[in-house]
Short mmCIF file of C-alpha atoms and ligand atoms in Angstrom, two decimals:
data_model
loop_
_atom_site.label_atom_id
_atom_site.label_comp_id
_atom_site.label_asym_id
_atom_site.label_seq_id
_atom_site.Cartn_x
_atom_site.Cartn_y
_atom_site.Cartn_z
CA MET A 73 115.15 56.65 55.90
CA CYS A 74 114.21 60.25 55.23
CA GLY A 75 116.06 62.13 52.55
CA PRO A 76 117.49 65.63 52.51
CA THR A 77 115.19 68.56 53.03
CA ILE A 78 115.46 70.08 49.58
CA GLY A 79 111.72 69.72 49.01
CA ALA A 80 111.49 72.76 51.24
CA THR A 81 113.23 74.83 48.57
CA SER A 82 110.26 74.72 46.27
CA GLN A 83 107.75 75.34 49.03
CA LEU A 84 109.56 78.44 50.19
CA THR A 85 110.18 80.07 46.86
CA GLN A 86 107.63 78.54 44.53
CA VAL A 87 105.61 80.91 42.43
CA ARG A 88 102.36 79.76 40.93
CA ASP A 89 102.63 80.47 37.27
CA MET A 90 101.20 79.41 33.96
CA LYS A 91 101.91 76.14 32.31
CA THR A 92 105.15 75.82 30.41
CA PHE A 93 105.71 73.37 27.58
CA VAL A 94 109.24 72.57 26.45
CA SER A 95 109.78 70.79 23.16
CA ALA A 96 113.01 69.52 21.61
CA ALA A 97 114.39 66.71 19.45
CA GLN A 98 114.75 64.30 22.37
CA LEU A 99 114.37 63.94 26.13
CA ILE A 100 116.65 62.00 28.49
CA ASP A 101 114.70 61.38 31.71
CA GLY A 102 117.71 60.71 33.97
CA THR A 103 116.85 57.11 34.85
CA GLY A 104 119.15 55.62 32.22
CA ALA A 105 116.18 54.77 29.96
CA ALA A 106 116.39 55.31 26.20
CA PRO A 107 115.58 58.88 25.10
CA VAL A 108 112.07 59.95 24.07
CA ARG A 109 111.93 61.38 20.53
CA ASN A 110 110.17 64.70 19.85
CA PRO A 111 108.91 65.12 23.43
CA LEU A 112 106.67 67.78 24.91
CA LEU A 113 107.53 68.34 28.57
CA GLU A 114 104.70 69.88 30.58
CA ILE A 115 105.57 71.97 33.66
CA GLU A 116 103.27 73.75 36.09
CA ASN A 117 103.86 75.58 39.38
CA GLY A 118 107.52 74.62 39.43
CA ARG A 119 106.83 70.89 39.03
CA ILE A 120 107.02 68.34 36.24
CA VAL A 121 103.51 67.43 35.11
CA LYS A 122 104.28 64.92 32.37
CA THR A 123 106.34 64.08 29.32
CA HIS A 124 104.05 63.74 26.31
CA ALA A 125 105.32 61.48 23.54
CA GLU A 126 104.57 62.17 19.92
CA GLY A 127 101.21 61.18 18.52
CA ALA A 128 97.55 61.13 19.46
CA GLY A 129 96.44 62.40 22.86
CA ARG A 130 99.20 64.98 23.01
CA PRO A 131 97.82 68.26 24.37
CA ALA A 132 97.70 71.36 22.20
CA PRO A 133 99.80 73.65 24.38
CA SER A 134 97.58 76.64 23.82
CA GLU A 135 97.07 77.81 27.39
CA GLY A 136 100.72 78.05 28.36
CA ARG A 137 104.01 79.38 27.10
CA ILE A 138 105.87 77.18 24.66
CA LEU A 139 109.64 76.96 24.66
CA ASP A 140 110.68 75.23 21.46
CA TYR A 141 114.27 74.05 20.92
CA PRO A 142 114.59 72.30 17.56
CA GLY A 143 117.48 69.80 17.45
CA ALA A 144 118.10 70.10 21.20
CA THR A 145 117.97 67.68 24.14
CA ILE A 146 115.96 68.03 27.36
CA LEU A 147 117.35 66.41 30.50
CA PRO A 148 117.13 66.85 34.28
CA GLY A 149 119.29 69.54 35.89
CA LEU A 150 122.66 68.04 36.82
CA ILE A 151 123.68 67.06 40.37
CA ASP A 152 127.29 67.30 41.56
CA THR A 153 127.33 64.92 44.54
CA HIS A 154 130.70 66.00 45.96
CA VAL A 155 131.66 69.65 46.41
CA HIS A 156 133.11 71.93 49.10
CA LEU A 157 131.32 75.26 48.69
CA ASN A 158 133.51 76.99 51.30
CA LEU A 159 136.63 76.63 49.23
CA PRO A 160 137.07 78.73 46.07
CA GLY A 161 138.50 76.02 43.79
CA THR A 162 141.07 78.48 42.47
CA GLY A 163 144.13 76.97 44.17
CA PRO A 164 144.29 77.75 47.90
CA THR A 165 144.78 74.81 50.24
CA LEU A 166 142.23 74.29 52.98
CA GLU A 167 144.75 75.67 55.46
CA GLU A 168 145.16 78.85 53.39
CA ALA A 169 141.44 79.34 52.70
CA MET A 170 140.45 79.02 56.37
CA ARG A 171 142.58 82.04 57.35
CA GLU A 172 139.83 84.24 55.93
CA GLY A 173 137.33 83.19 58.59
CA HIS A 174 133.77 81.88 58.53
CA GLU A 175 132.07 85.01 57.19
CA VAL A 176 134.20 84.97 54.05
CA MET A 177 133.63 81.24 53.70
CA THR A 178 129.86 81.72 53.77
CA ALA A 179 130.13 84.42 51.11
CA THR A 180 132.44 82.19 49.06
CA SER A 181 129.83 79.41 49.26
CA MET A 182 127.23 81.61 47.57
CA GLY A 183 129.63 82.30 44.69
CA SER A 184 130.43 78.61 44.37
CA ALA A 185 126.74 77.66 44.18
CA ALA A 186 126.18 80.36 41.54
CA GLN A 187 129.09 79.11 39.42
CA ALA A 188 127.63 75.58 39.48
CA LEU A 189 124.13 76.73 38.50
CA GLY A 190 125.39 78.73 35.51
CA ALA A 191 126.80 75.47 34.07
CA GLY A 192 123.51 73.54 34.39
CA ILE A 193 124.22 72.03 37.82
CA THR A 194 120.95 72.70 39.63
CA THR A 195 121.90 70.87 42.85
CA VAL A 196 125.18 70.31 44.68
CA ARG A 197 125.86 68.11 47.68
CA ASP A 198 128.37 69.73 50.03
CA LEU A 199 130.68 67.12 51.54
CA GLY A 200 132.25 69.16 54.30
CA ALA A 201 132.30 72.78 55.41
CA PHE A 202 133.53 74.90 58.30
CA GLY A 203 131.13 75.21 61.26
CA THR A 204 127.59 75.86 60.05
CA THR A 205 128.58 77.87 56.96
CA SER A 206 127.09 75.41 54.44
CA PHE A 207 123.78 75.41 56.35
CA ALA A 208 123.77 79.22 56.19
CA ALA A 209 124.36 79.21 52.42
CA ARG A 210 121.69 76.50 51.96
CA ARG A 211 119.21 78.62 53.93
CA ALA A 212 119.93 81.86 52.04
CA LEU A 213 119.42 80.04 48.73
CA GLN A 214 116.20 78.39 49.96
CA LEU A 215 114.89 81.84 50.88
CA GLY A 216 115.73 83.08 47.40
CA TYR A 217 118.21 85.63 48.78
CA GLY A 218 120.77 84.55 46.23
CA LYS A 219 121.00 82.54 43.01
CA GLY A 220 122.74 79.21 42.99
CA ALA A 221 122.49 75.45 42.85
CA LYS A 222 120.27 73.95 45.56
CA VAL A 223 122.46 72.78 48.43
CA ILE A 224 122.33 69.47 50.28
CA ALA A 225 124.78 69.68 53.19
CA CYS A 226 126.38 67.58 55.91
CA GLY A 227 127.94 70.53 57.72
CA GLN A 228 131.20 69.50 59.38
CA PRO A 229 132.64 66.17 58.31
CA ILE A 230 133.25 63.86 61.28
CA THR A 231 136.97 63.19 61.67
CA ILE A 232 139.39 61.89 64.30
CA THR A 233 141.29 64.46 66.37
CA GLY A 234 143.86 65.93 63.99
CA GLY A 235 142.31 63.97 61.08
CA HIS A 236 141.45 65.06 57.52
CA CYS A 237 139.71 68.47 57.56
CA TRP A 238 139.79 68.66 61.37
CA GLN A 239 139.84 72.46 60.98
CA MET A 240 136.17 72.37 59.96
CA GLY A 241 135.20 71.51 63.54
CA GLY A 242 134.08 67.90 63.24
CA GLU A 243 136.67 66.19 65.47
CA ALA A 244 135.41 63.37 67.70
CA ASP A 245 136.87 60.13 69.04
CA GLY A 246 135.40 57.14 70.85
CA VAL A 247 131.90 55.70 70.64
CA GLU A 248 130.27 58.10 73.13
CA ASN A 249 131.71 61.25 71.59
CA LEU A 250 130.93 60.11 68.07
CA ARG A 251 127.28 59.47 68.92
CA ARG A 252 127.10 62.95 70.44
CA LYS A 253 128.75 64.48 67.35
CA VAL A 254 126.18 62.84 65.06
CA ARG A 255 123.36 64.12 67.29
CA GLU A 256 124.81 67.64 67.23
CA LEU A 257 125.02 67.62 63.44
CA CYS A 258 121.41 66.40 63.18
CA ARG A 259 120.34 69.13 65.62
CA ASP A 260 122.11 71.67 63.40
CA THR A 261 120.08 70.35 60.38
CA ALA A 262 122.64 68.16 58.58
CA ASP A 263 120.96 66.46 55.61
CA PHE A 264 123.34 63.49 55.89
CA ILE A 265 126.55 62.51 57.67
CA LYS A 266 130.04 62.59 56.11
CA VAL A 267 132.87 60.70 57.77
CA MET A 268 136.58 60.98 57.04
CA GLY A 269 137.39 57.26 57.01
CA SER A 270 141.06 57.86 56.23
CA GLY A 271 143.45 60.76 56.06
CA GLY A 272 143.46 63.00 52.99
CA GLY A 273 144.90 66.15 51.47
CA THR A 274 145.02 68.01 54.81
CA ILE A 275 148.62 68.52 55.95
CA GLY A 276 149.80 65.93 58.47
CA THR A 277 147.04 63.35 57.90
CA LYS A 278 147.68 59.78 56.73
CA SER A 279 145.66 59.01 53.61
CA TRP A 280 147.03 55.45 53.47
CA LEU A 281 145.64 54.50 56.91
CA PRO A 282 142.08 54.16 58.23
CA SER A 283 141.06 56.76 60.83
CA PHE A 284 138.29 55.19 62.88
CA THR A 285 138.08 51.71 64.38
CA LEU A 286 135.26 49.46 63.22
CA GLU A 287 133.54 49.96 66.58
CA GLU A 288 133.67 53.74 66.15
CA MET A 289 132.41 53.61 62.56
CA ARG A 290 129.53 51.34 63.63
CA ALA A 291 128.52 53.88 66.29
CA ILE A 292 128.46 56.70 63.71
CA VAL A 293 126.39 54.71 61.20
CA ASP A 294 123.98 53.42 63.85
CA GLU A 295 123.38 56.87 65.34
CA ALA A 296 122.99 58.46 61.90
CA HIS A 297 120.48 55.84 60.78
CA ARG A 298 118.53 56.20 64.05
CA ASN A 299 118.24 59.88 63.10
CA GLY A 300 117.17 59.16 59.50
CA ARG A 301 120.47 60.27 57.95
CA ARG A 302 122.55 58.48 55.36
CA VAL A 303 126.29 58.11 55.87
CA THR A 304 128.99 58.53 53.25
CA VAL A 305 132.64 57.78 54.01
CA HIS A 306 135.78 59.35 52.51
CA CYS A 307 138.10 56.37 51.82
CA LEU A 308 141.56 56.73 50.32
CA CYS A 309 142.87 53.33 51.46
CA ALA A 310 141.61 49.76 51.22
CA GLN A 311 141.24 49.19 54.95
CA SER A 312 139.03 52.26 55.31
CA ILE A 313 136.76 50.82 52.58
CA THR A 314 136.53 47.51 54.47
CA ILE A 315 135.60 49.30 57.71
CA ALA A 316 132.94 51.37 55.92
CA ILE A 317 131.42 48.23 54.35
CA GLU A 318 131.39 46.31 57.64
CA ALA A 319 129.89 49.24 59.52
CA GLY A 320 127.00 49.45 57.01
CA ALA A 321 127.79 52.85 55.48
CA ASP A 322 125.51 53.95 52.63
CA GLN A 323 128.12 55.35 50.26
CA ILE A 324 131.85 55.74 49.72
CA GLU A 325 133.72 58.78 48.37
CA HIS A 326 136.81 58.32 46.15
CA ALA A 327 137.48 54.60 46.97
CA ASN A 328 141.23 54.82 46.38
CA PHE A 329 143.84 52.24 47.37
CA LEU A 330 146.79 54.22 48.73
CA VAL A 331 149.46 52.21 50.54
CA ASP A 332 152.12 54.75 51.50
CA ALA A 333 153.03 58.40 52.01
CA ALA A 334 154.47 58.59 48.47
CA GLY A 335 150.97 58.14 47.01
CA ARG A 336 151.47 54.62 45.66
CA GLN A 337 148.27 52.57 45.11
CA GLU A 338 147.59 48.83 45.10
CA TYR A 339 144.20 47.85 43.68
CA GLU A 340 142.43 45.21 45.78
CA PRO A 341 139.98 43.12 43.70
CA LYS A 342 138.67 41.22 46.75
CA ILE A 343 137.61 44.44 48.47
CA VAL A 344 136.03 45.66 45.23
CA ASP A 345 134.03 42.42 45.03
CA ARG A 346 132.82 42.98 48.59
CA LEU A 347 131.84 46.54 47.70
CA ALA A 348 129.86 45.30 44.70
CA GLU A 349 128.23 42.57 46.78
CA ALA A 350 127.22 45.04 49.49
CA GLY A 351 125.71 47.30 46.78
CA ILE A 352 127.42 50.37 48.18
CA PRO A 353 127.79 53.09 45.53
CA VAL A 354 130.98 55.12 45.08
CA THR A 355 131.39 58.80 44.15
CA THR A 356 133.93 59.21 41.35
CA THR A 357 135.81 62.53 41.96
CA LEU A 358 138.04 62.21 38.86
CA VAL A 359 138.30 65.90 37.93
CA VAL A 360 140.13 66.86 41.11
CA TYR A 361 143.27 64.97 40.02
CA VAL A 362 143.11 66.13 36.40
CA ALA A 363 142.58 69.73 37.52
CA SER A 364 145.91 69.64 39.39
CA VAL A 365 147.68 68.43 36.26
CA PHE A 366 146.08 71.20 34.18
CA HIS A 367 147.11 73.79 36.73
CA TYR A 368 150.80 72.90 36.71
CA ARG A 369 150.79 72.51 32.92
CA SER A 370 149.30 75.98 32.55
CA LEU A 371 152.14 77.69 34.43
CA GLN A 372 154.06 79.65 31.82
CA ARG A 373 157.50 79.06 33.35
CA ASP A 374 159.96 76.32 34.31
CA LEU A 375 158.53 74.17 37.07
CA THR A 376 160.33 73.79 40.40
CA PRO A 377 161.33 70.22 41.35
CA SER A 378 158.40 69.99 43.78
CA GLU A 379 155.96 71.26 41.11
CA GLN A 380 157.37 68.73 38.65
CA ALA A 381 156.93 66.00 41.28
CA ALA A 382 153.34 67.14 41.81
CA ILE A 383 152.47 67.01 38.10
CA ASP A 384 153.99 63.50 37.86
CA ARG A 385 152.13 62.29 40.95
CA TRP A 386 148.76 63.70 39.82
CA THR A 387 149.15 62.38 36.28
CA ILE A 388 149.71 58.86 37.66
CA ARG A 389 146.78 59.22 40.07
CA ALA A 390 144.49 60.52 37.31
CA ASP A 391 145.36 57.54 35.09
CA GLU A 392 144.98 55.04 37.94
CA THR A 393 141.57 56.34 38.96
CA VAL A 394 140.22 55.96 35.40
CA ASP A 395 141.65 52.43 35.27
CA TYR A 396 140.11 51.60 38.67
CA LEU A 397 136.77 53.11 37.61
CA GLU A 398 136.72 50.75 34.65
CA ARG A 399 137.69 47.68 36.67
CA MET A 400 135.30 48.47 39.52
CA THR A 401 132.42 49.09 37.09
CA ARG A 402 133.11 45.70 35.48
CA ALA A 403 133.10 44.13 38.96
CA GLY A 404 129.59 45.54 39.50
CA VAL A 405 130.24 48.66 41.61
CA ARG A 406 127.83 51.52 40.97
CA PHE A 407 129.16 55.07 40.58
CA VAL A 408 127.69 58.53 40.98
CA ALA A 409 129.33 61.66 39.60
CA GLY A 410 131.11 64.10 41.90
CA THR A 411 133.99 66.47 41.22
CA ASP A 412 135.35 67.46 44.67
CA ALA A 413 134.90 71.05 43.42
CA GLY A 414 136.43 73.63 45.73
CA TRP A 415 139.38 71.41 46.57
CA ARG A 416 142.57 73.08 45.28
CA PHE A 417 142.26 73.70 41.52
CA THR A 418 138.75 72.32 40.91
CA PRO A 419 136.10 74.92 39.94
CA PHE A 420 132.37 74.35 40.44
CA ASP A 421 131.48 74.16 36.73
CA THR A 422 133.53 71.01 35.95
CA LEU A 423 130.92 68.25 36.24
CA ILE A 424 130.75 67.77 32.46
CA LEU A 425 134.49 67.10 32.37
CA GLU A 426 133.87 64.55 35.16
CA LEU A 427 131.30 62.82 32.94
CA GLU A 428 133.71 62.82 30.00
CA ILE A 429 136.36 61.15 32.16
CA MET A 430 133.75 58.61 33.26
CA ALA A 431 133.10 57.92 29.58
CA LYS A 432 136.84 57.32 29.16
CA GLY A 433 136.52 54.79 31.99
CA GLY A 434 133.85 52.83 30.12
CA HIS A 435 130.56 54.54 30.99
CA SER A 436 128.18 55.11 28.07
CA GLY A 437 126.92 58.67 27.61
CA LEU A 438 123.53 57.61 28.94
CA ALA A 439 125.07 55.96 32.03
CA ALA A 440 127.31 58.97 32.72
CA ILE A 441 124.31 61.33 32.53
CA ALA A 442 122.30 59.04 34.84
CA ALA A 443 125.22 59.12 37.31
CA ALA A 444 124.78 62.90 37.51
CA THR A 445 120.95 62.89 37.52
CA GLY A 446 118.63 59.99 38.39
CA VAL A 447 121.16 57.60 39.89
CA ALA A 448 122.79 60.45 41.83
CA ALA A 449 119.42 61.50 43.29
CA GLU A 450 118.55 57.94 44.26
CA VAL A 451 121.92 57.30 45.92
CA ILE A 452 121.85 60.51 47.95
CA GLY A 453 118.17 60.09 48.83
CA ALA A 454 116.97 63.23 47.05
CA ASP A 455 113.66 62.00 45.64
CA ASP A 456 112.45 65.48 44.62
CA ILE A 457 115.06 65.94 41.89
CA GLY A 458 117.21 64.01 39.40
CA THR A 459 114.59 62.69 36.97
CA LEU A 460 111.76 64.20 34.93
CA ALA A 461 109.12 62.01 36.62
CA PRO A 462 105.71 63.65 37.27
CA GLY A 463 105.63 65.57 40.55
CA ARG A 464 109.34 66.21 40.85
CA ALA A 465 110.81 69.72 40.95
CA ALA A 466 111.10 71.17 37.44
CA ASP A 467 114.90 71.38 37.51
CA VAL A 468 115.47 71.04 33.79
CA LEU A 469 118.35 71.51 31.39
CA VAL A 470 118.04 71.95 27.62
CA VAL A 471 121.26 71.63 25.65
CA LYS A 472 122.17 72.16 22.03
CA GLY A 473 122.56 68.94 20.04
CA ASP A 474 122.86 65.40 21.34
CA PRO A 475 124.95 64.67 24.46
CA LEU A 476 124.60 60.93 23.78
CA THR A 477 126.70 61.38 20.63
CA ASP A 478 129.14 63.69 22.43
CA LEU A 479 128.89 64.71 26.11
CA ASP A 480 130.49 68.01 25.10
CA ALA A 481 126.98 69.14 24.06
CA LEU A 482 126.28 69.60 27.80
CA ARG A 483 128.62 72.63 27.69
CA ASP A 484 126.07 74.47 25.55
CA PRO A 485 122.95 74.92 27.67
CA LEU A 486 120.08 76.76 25.99
CA LEU A 487 117.79 76.76 29.01
CA ILE A 488 118.26 76.06 32.72
CA LEU A 489 115.12 75.80 34.85
CA GLN A 490 115.17 75.58 38.62
CA ASP A 491 111.71 74.89 40.09
CA GLY A 492 110.36 75.85 36.67
CA ARG A 493 112.04 79.26 36.59
CA PRO A 494 114.63 80.16 33.93
CA GLN A 495 118.12 80.78 35.30
CA HIS A 496 121.13 82.66 33.99
CA ILE A 497 123.37 80.61 31.70
CA THR A 498 127.14 80.99 31.92
CA GLY A 499 127.86 80.00 28.32
CA ARG A 500 130.80 77.93 27.05
CA GLU A 501 133.10 80.94 26.61
CA ASN A 502 132.70 81.89 30.29
CA LEU A 503 133.28 78.42 31.75
CA SER A 504 136.49 78.10 33.75
CA PRO A 505 139.51 76.93 31.70
CA THR A 506 139.37 73.58 33.56
CA ALA A 507 135.68 73.09 32.71
CA ARG A 508 136.43 73.74 29.03
CA ALA A 509 139.37 71.28 28.99
CA LYS A 510 139.26 67.69 27.73
CA PRO A 511 140.25 64.55 29.69
CA LEU A 512 144.00 63.78 29.83
ZN1 ZN B 291 136.02 66.21 49.12
#
């Protein structure tokens, strides 16, 4: 199955330049392997050449520039596998944001990608956008017409008529129409296919019920695979997870267990076992719930009854998702890191908070970092990024201190390279308040 087309990024904008050597106290390669002590990372023409360990045979980096960061850690640029670039992440609902029209949404997408990059997130995967706006932003960034995280995009998410995010233009029902919709998205250069397997936060949709029949989901997956595209399915209820597993989907987003309109959940260990057995990875999206809690807590006034109800509901959901993450990890389910940035109160620089919440849910620092680098790249089929293996794009992050002792170190980048070129760093003091916050 072919992966996304982000390799094209480097070909379009690559500049041939001199060798760069980066040295630091340690290097985390993104695969989950133990760190390399006192490494020398060699980069040339926007690509990783090699990581040289200490000792004999190490080149004297005389012919290139040397970037030396004593006490720091080198790791791959981070990947946020679940964002919505169209939406600002400053509060508006999807229904409110869409009133501005597609041109504004395209412009918003460029700002979103820039916010991510400034926090060390060198690639984002967009999980649903209006029309072809995410393809337009991806193209502008590939051409170097703006600065931002590299974009991997599905375009419109496929949804039932009136289903979650129907406003984005991806409505289709029935086997024939769904096959056509997949073909249209592939024609329009979708890197992968996103399906709304249940309702969600869009007004009037039912998050506790599956959207497509098994027959319909099978048609989507079959057509996508015939076209070399992976399929990931938004699942907020147990039955939607079962349908995604049976249809042979490649990945699941959220994996919640809602049972009613009030937002109650009932964890289903049997379905989790099936998920683990099928080897289908899940995207976490933990920040999105916590961000809502932070928002209502930050209001400097008495809350209305509906605001108070919202803070209670999101606090419960945030706690449940961490508990489920822990139980599902123990059951053998693999996770990748994604924030759902753009949705409501979730800014694009919050991936480190996501990793900290994952750590609360039992992931080691090394495993959390892998879930946002090497494991993320493998799961989304992006084999040009995510690790510091020779030949990959030199998307590199250097941070102060040791993120394995405390993931908070990731909030202090000293160097961000994209295809070997230094990028602007936001700096801790300019991160959004949510990105600076700690888990609940
Ligand atoms: Zn989403």
